[in-house]
């Protein structure tokens, strides 16, 4: 009788290990799939935002401000381009960071506090690290859609490659990847902060007003950063938006940039992304262990 019970327990244990093998191996992708599927609840918002926002912004700039600002803009490299060509890469990067702000804030709190589905993932063989990475990848899918939509309309508006014939479609699309990296550079630290929030007391409204908006206004989005006084320019220097925009201008209209500057911009964005991701993993693990 005892032998039969042991055999039964061994069989059950083996069966449990077998069922847990796939979640342990593919848990990151299961979580990312869940995040993407959950976006279907506001799918039309994503589609309209990804397609409608660039049309409105670019029409407003091309037919509005650009009609008033007819003088070419000279950027920090000394290259002169039309105003709408100068602003378009910054808008693409702003869209990436704005979407990251939405996906890495309330949805993270939702997973811990309101619907608590992160605890459901954690009750399975999926590890906290896999949950963190899955959330990052799932939200990145929406960032990718947003920047790809912006890139498409910038290209249709004839703002890519025009001033610099040497820049080709084979290199211009790199701006999409830069946009995703810019979204991570702002979104990953925000995800870490969101995972640490126990009570919603309007923290994200403060982030929007006192971090995102100053970054948007003072990161060389609408005018060259070197036209600002130094007591304001520092906001741009430390913001991921400025670094991503500088790279975007290089890849979209061929802004001359030293290789060392490109390395610095990429390294800064990667540093913010990695630090934010590591902190997020730590907060996820600590909170899911409670």
One Martini backbone bead per residue (centre of mass of N, CA, C, O) as a GRO file, in nm:
protein
  290
    1UNK     BB    1   0.058   0.062  -0.021
    2UNK     BB    2   0.303   0.246   0.012
    3UNK     BB    3   0.419   0.208  -0.275
    4UNK     BB    4   0.170   0.315  -0.426
    5UNK     BB    5   0.174   0.599  -0.299
    6UNK     BB    6   0.459   0.680  -0.389
    7UNK     BB    7   0.404   0.644  -0.689
    8UNK     BB    8   0.179   0.855  -0.698
    9UNK     BB    9   0.349   1.094  -0.599
   10UNK     BB   10   0.558   1.082  -0.824
   11UNK     BB   11   0.357   1.125  -1.054
   12UNK     BB   12   0.250   1.397  -0.956
   13UNK     BB   13   0.522   1.540  -0.950
   14UNK     BB   14   0.588   1.499  -1.249
   15UNK     BB   15   0.338   1.643  -1.356
   16UNK     BB   16   0.392   1.916  -1.223
   17UNK     BB   17   0.667   1.963  -1.358
   18UNK     BB   18   0.562   1.953  -1.646
   19UNK     BB   19   0.355   2.195  -1.619
   20UNK     BB   20   0.594   2.398  -1.517
   21UNK     BB   21   0.797   2.415  -1.753
   22UNK     BB   22   0.671   2.621  -1.949
   23UNK     BB   23   0.641   2.870  -1.763
   24UNK     BB   24   0.944   2.882  -1.691
   25UNK     BB   25   1.034   2.924  -1.996
   26UNK     BB   26   0.763   3.129  -2.099
   27UNK     BB   27   0.664   3.356  -1.899
   28UNK     BB   28   0.729   3.623  -2.040
   29UNK     BB   29   0.537   3.573  -2.289
   30UNK     BB   30   0.275   3.539  -2.132
   31UNK     BB   31   0.270   3.820  -2.011
   32UNK     BB   32   0.291   3.980  -2.273
   33UNK     BB   33   0.032   3.863  -2.392
   34UNK     BB   34  -0.157   3.973  -2.178
   35UNK     BB   35  -0.099   4.272  -2.220
   36UNK     BB   36  -0.187   4.282  -2.517
   37UNK     BB   37  -0.476   4.169  -2.480
   38UNK     BB   38  -0.567   4.398  -2.281
   39UNK     BB   39  -0.557   4.626  -2.510
   40UNK     BB   40  -0.834   4.562  -2.647
   41UNK     BB   41  -1.008   4.748  -2.461
   42UNK     BB   42  -0.817   5.003  -2.611
   43UNK     BB   43  -0.765   4.976  -2.925
   44UNK     BB   44  -0.877   5.239  -3.054
   45UNK     BB   45  -0.691   5.428  -2.904
   46UNK     BB   46  -0.433   5.321  -3.032
   47UNK     BB   47  -0.504   5.370  -3.329
   48UNK     BB   48  -0.576   5.670  -3.315
   49UNK     BB   49  -0.310   5.760  -3.183
   50UNK     BB   50  -0.112   5.640  -3.403
   51UNK     BB   51  -0.264   5.802  -3.650
   52UNK     BB   52  -0.389   6.081  -3.556
   53UNK     BB   53  -0.165   6.239  -3.411
   54UNK     BB   54   0.042   6.279  -3.645
   55UNK     BB   55  -0.150   6.426  -3.833
   56UNK     BB   56  -0.216   6.669  -3.653
   57UNK     BB   57   0.068   6.765  -3.591
   58UNK     BB   58   0.175   6.789  -3.888
   59UNK     BB   59  -0.044   6.977  -3.990
   60UNK     BB   60   0.001   7.201  -3.782
   61UNK     BB   61   0.298   7.248  -3.868
   62UNK     BB   62   0.281   7.264  -4.183
   63UNK     BB   63   0.015   7.471  -4.185
   64UNK     BB   64   0.102   7.652  -3.946
   65UNK     BB   65   0.387   7.721  -3.825
   66UNK     BB   66   0.543   7.692  -4.101
   67UNK     BB   67   0.391   7.939  -4.227
   68UNK     BB   68   0.534   8.142  -4.018
   69UNK     BB   69   0.810   7.967  -4.025
   70UNK     BB   70   1.027   8.026  -4.296
   71UNK     BB   71   1.277   8.001  -4.147
   72UNK     BB   72   1.537   7.831  -4.109
   73UNK     BB   73   1.668   7.586  -3.901
   74UNK     BB   74   1.947   7.595  -3.680
   75UNK     BB   75   2.133   7.371  -3.552
   76UNK     BB   76   2.401   7.264  -3.364
   77UNK     BB   77   2.552   7.167  -3.640
   78UNK     BB   78   2.452   7.394  -3.875
   79UNK     BB   79   2.194   7.286  -3.987
   80UNK     BB   80   1.944   7.358  -4.235
   81UNK     BB   81   1.588   7.354  -4.179
   82UNK     BB   82   1.285   7.306  -4.160
   83UNK     BB   83   1.069   7.320  -3.909
   84UNK     BB   84   0.921   7.045  -3.950
   85UNK     BB   85   1.183   6.877  -3.975
   86UNK     BB   86   1.288   6.946  -3.688
   87UNK     BB   87   1.028   6.841  -3.520
   88UNK     BB   88   0.948   6.549  -3.602
   89UNK     BB   89   1.149   6.373  -3.434
   90UNK     BB   90   1.047   6.479  -3.157
   91UNK     BB   91   0.758   6.368  -3.184
   92UNK     BB   92   0.829   6.073  -3.200
   93UNK     BB   93   0.967   6.059  -2.917
   94UNK     BB   94   0.729   6.168  -2.756
   95UNK     BB   95   0.535   5.938  -2.821
   96UNK     BB   96   0.697   5.715  -2.685
   97UNK     BB   97   0.694   5.843  -2.395
   98UNK     BB   98   0.392   5.873  -2.363
   99UNK     BB   99   0.318   5.575  -2.384
  100UNK     BB  100   0.502   5.485  -2.153
  101UNK     BB  101   0.354   5.648  -1.937
  102UNK     BB  102   0.087   5.487  -1.962
  103UNK     BB  103   0.198   5.176  -1.935
  104UNK     BB  104   0.398   5.238  -1.660
  105UNK     BB  105   0.165   5.303  -1.453
  106UNK     BB  106  -0.138   5.214  -1.397
  107UNK     BB  107  -0.107   4.914  -1.493
  108UNK     BB  108   0.086   4.839  -1.258
  109UNK     BB  109  -0.103   4.904  -1.026
  110UNK     BB  110  -0.326   4.716  -1.120
  111UNK     BB  111  -0.160   4.446  -1.083
  112UNK     BB  112  -0.135   4.500  -0.758
  113UNK     BB  113  -0.422   4.642  -0.652
  114UNK     BB  114  -0.689   4.596  -0.819
  115UNK     BB  115  -0.659   4.313  -0.992
  116UNK     BB  116  -0.393   4.136  -0.915
  117UNK     BB  117  -0.248   3.960  -1.153
  118UNK     BB  118   0.046   3.926  -1.052
  119UNK     BB  119  -0.029   3.714  -0.832
  120UNK     BB  120  -0.119   3.501  -1.031
  121UNK     BB  121   0.149   3.461  -1.168
  122UNK     BB  122   0.309   3.398  -0.899
  123UNK     BB  123   0.144   3.124  -0.842
  124UNK     BB  124   0.314   3.034  -1.053
  125UNK     BB  125   0.619   2.949  -1.213
  126UNK     BB  126   0.642   3.247  -1.239
  127UNK     BB  127   0.860   3.495  -1.213
  128UNK     BB  128   0.923   3.817  -1.130
  129UNK     BB  129   1.119   3.865  -1.364
  130UNK     BB  130   0.920   3.774  -1.586
  131UNK     BB  131   0.705   3.981  -1.527
  132UNK     BB  132   0.871   4.232  -1.579
  133UNK     BB  133   0.952   4.163  -1.872
  134UNK     BB  134   0.665   4.127  -1.982
  135UNK     BB  135   0.571   4.416  -1.934
  136UNK     BB  136   0.786   4.550  -2.106
  137UNK     BB  137   0.714   4.407  -2.375
  138UNK     BB  138   0.413   4.469  -2.395
  139UNK     BB  139   0.442   4.782  -2.390
  140UNK     BB  140   0.640   4.798  -2.635
  141UNK     BB  141   0.434   4.733  -2.854
  142UNK     BB  142   0.293   5.011  -2.841
  143UNK     BB  143   0.538   5.185  -2.896
  144UNK     BB  144   0.596   5.067  -3.174
  145UNK     BB  145   0.332   5.152  -3.308
  146UNK     BB  146   0.360   5.456  -3.264
  147UNK     BB  147   0.639   5.505  -3.410
  148UNK     BB  148   0.559   5.376  -3.678
  149UNK     BB  149   0.330   5.573  -3.740
  150UNK     BB  150   0.501   5.827  -3.739
  151UNK     BB  151   0.702   5.743  -3.956
  152UNK     BB  152   0.503   5.711  -4.184
  153UNK     BB  153   0.406   6.014  -4.186
  154UNK     BB  154   0.677   6.146  -4.222
  155UNK     BB  155   0.726   6.010  -4.494
  156UNK     BB  156   0.464   6.113  -4.638
  157UNK     BB  157   0.555   6.423  -4.582
  158UNK     BB  158   0.866   6.437  -4.670
  159UNK     BB  159   1.080   6.437  -4.397
  160UNK     BB  160   1.252   6.212  -4.513
  161UNK     BB  161   1.571   6.259  -4.660
  162UNK     BB  162   1.554   6.538  -4.802
  163UNK     BB  163   1.816   6.701  -4.704
  164UNK     BB  164   1.960   6.396  -4.715
  165UNK     BB  165   2.037   6.177  -4.960
  166UNK     BB  166   2.217   5.974  -4.786
  167UNK     BB  167   1.959   5.918  -4.655
  168UNK     BB  168   1.785   5.616  -4.606
  169UNK     BB  169   1.555   5.373  -4.553
  170UNK     BB  170   1.780   5.184  -4.427
  171UNK     BB  171   1.821   5.411  -4.182
  172UNK     BB  172   1.554   5.554  -4.087
  173UNK     BB  173   1.425   5.314  -3.917
  174UNK     BB  174   1.606   5.348  -3.661
  175UNK     BB  175   1.418   5.554  -3.520
  176UNK     BB  176   1.229   5.340  -3.403
  177UNK     BB  177   1.433   5.216  -3.205
  178UNK     BB  178   1.492   5.477  -3.057
  179UNK     BB  179   1.206   5.514  -2.951
  180UNK     BB  180   1.199   5.260  -2.777
  181UNK     BB  181   1.443   5.339  -2.604
  182UNK     BB  182   1.318   5.600  -2.497
  183UNK     BB  183   1.079   5.459  -2.360
  184UNK     BB  184   1.253   5.297  -2.162
  185UNK     BB  185   1.412   5.531  -2.024
  186UNK     BB  186   1.133   5.625  -1.892
  187UNK     BB  187   0.959   5.363  -1.824
  188UNK     BB  188   1.132   5.191  -1.630
  189UNK     BB  189   1.147   5.388  -1.388
  190UNK     BB  190   0.838   5.415  -1.372
  191UNK     BB  191   0.782   5.118  -1.308
  192UNK     BB  192   0.933   5.116  -1.043
  193UNK     BB  193   0.758   5.330  -0.907
  194UNK     BB  194   0.481   5.191  -0.946
  195UNK     BB  195   0.562   4.929  -0.777
  196UNK     BB  196   0.584   5.117  -0.500
  197UNK     BB  197   0.283   5.179  -0.497
  198UNK     BB  198   0.016   5.166  -0.261
  199UNK     BB  199  -0.108   5.463  -0.306
  200UNK     BB  200  -0.331   5.667  -0.477
  201UNK     BB  201  -0.221   6.033  -0.481
  202UNK     BB  202  -0.133   6.158  -0.770
  203UNK     BB  203   0.158   6.092  -0.881
  204UNK     BB  204   0.119   6.095  -1.199
  205UNK     BB  205   0.040   6.389  -1.221
  206UNK     BB  206   0.317   6.493  -1.128
  207UNK     BB  207   0.481   6.364  -1.348
  208UNK     BB  208   0.341   6.510  -1.582
  209UNK     BB  209   0.394   6.813  -1.480
  210UNK     BB  210   0.716   6.789  -1.351
  211UNK     BB  211   0.848   6.607  -1.595
  212UNK     BB  212   0.724   6.581  -1.878
  213UNK     BB  213   0.668   6.879  -1.956
  214UNK     BB  214   0.953   7.000  -1.918
  215UNK     BB  215   1.083   6.800  -2.113
  216UNK     BB  216   0.914   6.885  -2.365
  217UNK     BB  217   0.993   7.202  -2.358
  218UNK     BB  218   1.334   7.156  -2.270
  219UNK     BB  219   1.445   6.942  -2.534
  220UNK     BB  220   1.443   7.059  -2.831
  221UNK     BB  221   1.166   7.038  -2.983
  222UNK     BB  222   1.110   7.357  -3.099
  223UNK     BB  223   1.419   7.418  -3.026
  224UNK     BB  224   1.720   7.473  -2.978
  225UNK     BB  225   1.895   7.414  -2.691
  226UNK     BB  226   2.118   7.653  -2.725
  227UNK     BB  227   1.884   7.886  -2.684
  228UNK     BB  228   1.907   7.832  -2.394
  229UNK     BB  229   1.955   7.876  -2.089
  230UNK     BB  230   2.144   7.705  -1.863
  231UNK     BB  231   1.907   7.693  -1.638
  232UNK     BB  232   1.740   7.507  -1.866
  233UNK     BB  233   1.920   7.306  -2.036
  234UNK     BB  234   1.959   7.072  -1.827
  235UNK     BB  235   1.694   6.931  -1.880
  236UNK     BB  236   1.781   6.820  -2.154
  237UNK     BB  237   2.043   6.665  -2.083
  238UNK     BB  238   1.877   6.455  -1.877
  239UNK     BB  239   1.685   6.382  -2.098
  240UNK     BB  240   1.570   6.133  -2.304
  241UNK     BB  241   1.447   6.307  -2.527
  242UNK     BB  242   1.699   6.453  -2.633
  243UNK     BB  243   1.869   6.207  -2.707
  244UNK     BB  244   1.659   6.083  -2.901
  245UNK     BB  245   1.631   6.330  -3.089
  246UNK     BB  246   1.921   6.348  -3.188
  247UNK     BB  247   1.910   6.071  -3.322
  248UNK     BB  248   1.665   6.121  -3.504
  249UNK     BB  249   1.797   6.349  -3.674
  250UNK     BB  250   2.017   6.172  -3.789
  251UNK     BB  251   1.823   5.944  -3.924
  252UNK     BB  252   1.608   6.138  -4.079
  253UNK     BB  253   1.807   6.411  -4.190
  254UNK     BB  254   2.127   6.406  -4.146
  255UNK     BB  255   2.255   6.498  -3.894
  256UNK     BB  256   2.546   6.600  -3.791
  257UNK     BB  257   2.737   6.344  -3.606
  258UNK     BB  258   2.930   6.235  -3.381
  259UNK     BB  259   3.014   5.925  -3.281
  260UNK     BB  260   3.044   5.996  -2.982
  261UNK     BB  261   2.758   6.116  -2.947
  262UNK     BB  262   2.604   5.861  -3.017
  263UNK     BB  263   2.717   5.693  -2.787
  264UNK     BB  264   2.616   5.872  -2.558
  265UNK     BB  265   2.317   5.859  -2.615
  266UNK     BB  266   2.285   5.551  -2.600
  267UNK     BB  267   2.413   5.507  -2.319
  268UNK     BB  268   2.207   5.675  -2.160
  269UNK     BB  269   1.952   5.515  -2.239
  270UNK     BB  270   2.053   5.241  -2.139
  271UNK     BB  271   2.103   5.318  -1.846
  272UNK     BB  272   1.813   5.392  -1.772
  273UNK     BB  273   1.689   5.121  -1.849
  274UNK     BB  274   1.854   4.934  -1.662
  275UNK     BB  275   1.803   5.069  -1.392
  276UNK     BB  276   1.495   5.052  -1.408
  277UNK     BB  277   1.476   4.743  -1.440
  278UNK     BB  278   1.620   4.660  -1.179
  279UNK     BB  279   1.428   4.808  -0.989
  280UNK     BB  280   1.171   4.667  -1.082
  281UNK     BB  281   1.248   4.380  -1.003
  282UNK     BB  282   1.279   4.442  -0.704
  283UNK     BB  283   0.987   4.542  -0.653
  284UNK     BB  284   0.838   4.296  -0.754
  285UNK     BB  285   0.964   4.086  -0.561
  286UNK     BB  286   0.887   4.226  -0.294
  287UNK     BB  287   0.573   4.244  -0.342
  288UNK     BB  288   0.518   3.934  -0.415
  289UNK     BB  289   0.626   3.835  -0.116
  290UNK     BB  290   0.381   3.942   0.075
   0.00000   0.00000   0.00000
